[in-house]
Amino acid sequence: MESFVTMQSCKRYVLLVLLFSFARNTLTSVTHYSIPEEMKEGSVVANLAADLSLDVKTLNQRKMRLDIIANKKYLDVNKETGELYVVEKIDRENVCNTKSSASCYLKLEIILENPVRIFNIEVEILDMNDNAPQFRRDVIHLDISEATPKGERFSLSNAVDPDVGINSVKTYHLSESEHFNIEVQSGRDGSNFAELILTKTLDREQHAVHNLILTAVDGGTPARSGTASVIVRVLDTNDNTPTFDKLNYSLKIMENSPIGNLVIHLNATDLDEGSNSDITYSYSLYTSEKTQETFNLNPSSGEITVKGMLNYEDFRIYDMEVIATDKGASALSGQCTIKIMVEDMNDNHPEISIKSFQSPVNENIELDTVIAVVSVSDKDSGDNGVVDLHIPDNMPFKLRESSDNYYELVVSQPLDREKVPEYDITFTVTDRGSPPLTDNETMTLELLDVNDNVPQFPQSFYTIRVMENNAPGALISSLTAFDPDLHENQYLVYFIVEKEIANTSMSMLFSINPENGNIYALKTFDYEIENEFIFHIEARDSGSPPLSSNVTVHIIIVDQNDNAPVIVSPWRAHGSVVEEKIPRSTDKGSLVSKVIALDTDSVHNSRITYQFLQVTDATLFSLDQYNGEIRTMRMFSYRDPRHQRLVVAAKDNGDPALSATVTIKLSTVETAVKAYSDMTEVPLEYDIFSDLNLYLVIGLGSVSFLLLITILVTIVLKCQKPNPSKAAPPCRNSVISERNSTIADSTLVSNDAYWYSLFLAETRKGKMVVRQPVPKGSRYIVSSLPRGTGLTDTSGSAASTLQLLDVNDNVPQFPQSFYTIRVMENNAPGALISSLTAFDPDLHENQYLVYFIVEKEIANTSMSMLFSINPENGNIYALKTFDYEIENEFLFHIEARDSGSPPLSSNVTVHIIIVDQNDNAPVIVSPWRAHGSVVEEKIPRSTDKGSLVSKVIALDTDSVHNSRITYQFLQVTDATLFSLDQYNGEIRTMRMFSYRDPRHQRLVVAAKDNGDPALSATVTIKLSTVETAVKAYSDMTEVPLEYDIFSDLNLYLVIGLSSVSFLLLITILVTIVLKCQKPNPSKAAPPCRNSVISERNSTIADSTLVSNDAYWYSLFLAETRKGKMVVRQPVPKGSRYIVSSLPRGTGLTDTSGSAASTLQVRV
């Protein structure tokens, strides 16, 4: 708020108003107060108790309250002091939102009880200048014609001020302008508004837009203001005439100027705008009809062009008058005059006539042979009619005049089509006029090709570097020869000149596209097995006779760093930790160990350097980075720990480098007795609280605590006195299980022998013996029964509960030791691929399992970046989308760890196999397609039956099953003429061509893979037959394509078949030999043990329980030394058991050498 009233001024103001109100209230009984708006919250308006003659102390008792009529509660009364104060700031414009009355009141009622009294109070809200004037629109647009007279008035929107009285809008101001002024007017309601007055006439051509600022100012102190932009756009009137650049024009033009030729471009300008400035051009009435017929005037652009023929001999001077008229309501015009003079010229050209022309001709045409006969003429006379004929000087031809105006064109030099395939011969004839006129005629002489050039390679020797581990079928290079001949003389066929290396043909290792020279590798090369190949490639054209040339190709297999170093010394028996001992008295510089690693890569990649990754004391050992020797840098001191851990990395020189590590655990030993005694004087602080020692201390403390508790319990039991009133009868120990079975006096009372196998009650010694490991978490009730009591009489028994506590002595177990999980490629990231669950028979926290992936990196990628496992339920998720063509299997370990102390764990191997989808369509690599999918080939029409026409080769990057490609015709012009091999893609003729067969044949071949659904690719071959005696294609059919017989797949099938056959033969021979062998009588049978094998597959042997099922052990006892079997208790009726004699050396599951008999229990 711009106007601020202090608290003191408000109080004085209220006091004066109160005096006036008191005098007034004596007559009206209404108390009046006046306060300014925007008073602060808490400001005191008046003391009502004093003004209304009320006792302040009785205000609370009389329940004084304030009611505001039809308004918010802006005011309230302090009942302690009787003061009327402001609760919320009062905005007069919100309380009284109309400006019809200058006064604004808040009507209040003060209500008291005991006795009831009501006082009426009016609080007048005085206005303050807290609002600035505002226009309804920030921008006011006015359109005023430039023809408007001065003194014209224009209404402007007025400004609005919420304040009243003097604080409302008082006046307006206009920014400085020489054309406009304002006049302030008053409305009927007392509001002020402004009118815009034109003080000077407007000219749009000088000033098209006027930008003015209108300011409204109120009468407050200080005054507030608001502004609005007034934009006046001046409207145009047609008050300017069109004007030409010149009034008179004089021009010259040559005769015979072409029709449409531009003579002049007239330009008239008009300063007006819009339609008032649009100009139209026209001829005046003084322009002759001959002139208007000869020249054309464009009415829009003012261009004058040639319309008719100009002839100097007919008409020499043209006069015209042009009028420019605008398109205003009252059109205005301007005019100019033009004089055009025609100039004479030599307008008759010489003429050339070709009487005879021979084209095409063979490139080996003889010299002085006539090619063409030409005649020349000119219609002019005199020197203008004399003509000269000539041809370019740099051509192997010459002109020879045979008669008047007749010339012969003859060959003057040998022709070579490969240098210049055709000649554009221009005959130029020139007259001798001034200026001379010429004419010319161009004829094209084509040269026919003769097969006189052999194919040429850009190089005579090619070196091709191929990175090892390449994909089979990959393009490794492309060789292209060039033959400057044409057509069949230019068509080249590439093939590998057969050469065997180590009984392997080059066509089994490499293939070349016969059409484009692309060289493909048919197998994956390994630098460590084979690193170079040299062979020849021949390029042969299709001429008659054919010409050929060859080139030497040197294939170099480039080594990749694909073999990591292998540490061969020191030898590691288990894992990667090597334990070695060294005397503590070893001198400085002594050899501790030597790390030797080998790398099968090339010399550069196999250079190995050694370095420490981790060392207990860096000042104690040094490592030679080249030979791997570890030596001491100083002697051992008493402060050095006994155990030193060295982690050595052997890194090769590849990029990226591969490495292998070995961990060497060095232990120092004392060579003299004194050394050991000296060591005891120094406290080995570093080794006191190792993990093993900590476990030993915890175990020792636990056992000691249990021993102390046992001694105390024994002393308490021994110190108890027996009850003298009753003599305890002799008792027998018994165990009553939760299954209500009782075993007492070493005799089985119940048919359930399970509990008897667990405990044995020894009555004479007064103790109970545990016979075998007790199931975890079981609970038994142990009672002492008198001898004379029956089984059901337990009134005199002393019972106690025996409860077994669980210890973490079982490792988690997976149902399988190896999991194979198949995942379809192109899976969604985050998808659940499998779930692994382990079981732990322990209880509580010993049973709670946590799963995690054992970290393992493959190609610098951690398994945790590819897969994740839910640590609670063992769900395995894929973190990325897998592509079978990039990676097809993963092998890692998953560990299950319980929550016991110490925790126990076990792991399982997981083999992830990425299953291939048919997501790659075949790619046709031969025949090569330069543009689109149409291949154009030519074949001699005399081709024999069975000749090779073309071969379609397609590759598929999917797996073996999905990448098996078959070929078929989708469309063929004549199905009786061509055949297609569905496996190798060879297209051959089924018969010879006849005169009825069309010259062009269209074949559409589809290459389809073996996937489901199958994908395919197509190629369109357009065959054209040519009438030549070319034998090239027929010769190709005579050469068997041996390189395709032994493909990779066939080779693997042969190897697999041979291996299986060999294994089958070996198996048959071994079986025959074993069957024919006789048993050796000299060897005595091994000692046997009697055993009982029940129908529940349990075995008891040598009086030892082998199965977890103790029921059978309680029935029988095998006495091996006596060779008999004893029945320990009554056998259940109708039972049947298989009794076998097992050799002592055999396992439980090995019963091949046992002699079994059936034991049948009869009643």
CSV table of N, CA and C in Angstrom, one decimal, residues 14 24 39 236 332 628 651 720 1056 1092:
chain,number,residue,atom,x,y,z
A,14,VAL,N,-9.4,8.8,15.1
A,14,VAL,CA,-10.6,8.1,15.7
A,14,VAL,C,-11.1,8.9,16.8
A,24,ARG,N,-23.6,13.5,17.9
A,24,ARG,CA,-24.6,13.0,17.0
A,24,ARG,C,-25.4,11.9,17.6
A,39,MET,N,-6.1,-0.8,7.5
A,39,MET,CA,-5.4,-0.7,8.8
A,39,MET,C,-4.9,-2.1,9.1
A,236,ASP,N,-4.8,4.4,-47.1
A,236,ASP,CA,-4.4,5.1,-48.4
A,236,ASP,C,-5.6,5.6,-49.2
A,332,LEU,N,-5.8,7.1,-62.2
A,332,LEU,CA,-4.9,8.1,-62.7
A,332,LEU,C,-3.9,7.4,-63.7
A,628,GLY,N,59.2,-63.3,-14.5
A,628,GLY,CA,58.3,-63.8,-13.4
A,628,GLY,C,59.0,-64.2,-12.1
A,651,LYS,N,49.9,-61.0,-17.7
A,651,LYS,CA,49.1,-60.3,-18.7
A,651,LYS,C,49.8,-60.3,-20.1
A,720,GLN,N,19.9,-83.8,46.9
A,720,GLN,CA,18.5,-84.0,47.3
A,720,GLN,C,18.3,-85.3,48.2
A,1056,GLY,N,31.0,-87.1,-37.6
A,1056,GLY,CA,30.1,-87.6,-36.6
A,1056,GLY,C,29.7,-89.1,-36.9
A,1092,VAL,N,19.9,-107.6,5.2
A,1092,VAL,CA,18.5,-107.8,5.0
A,1092,VAL,C,18.1,-106.6,4.1
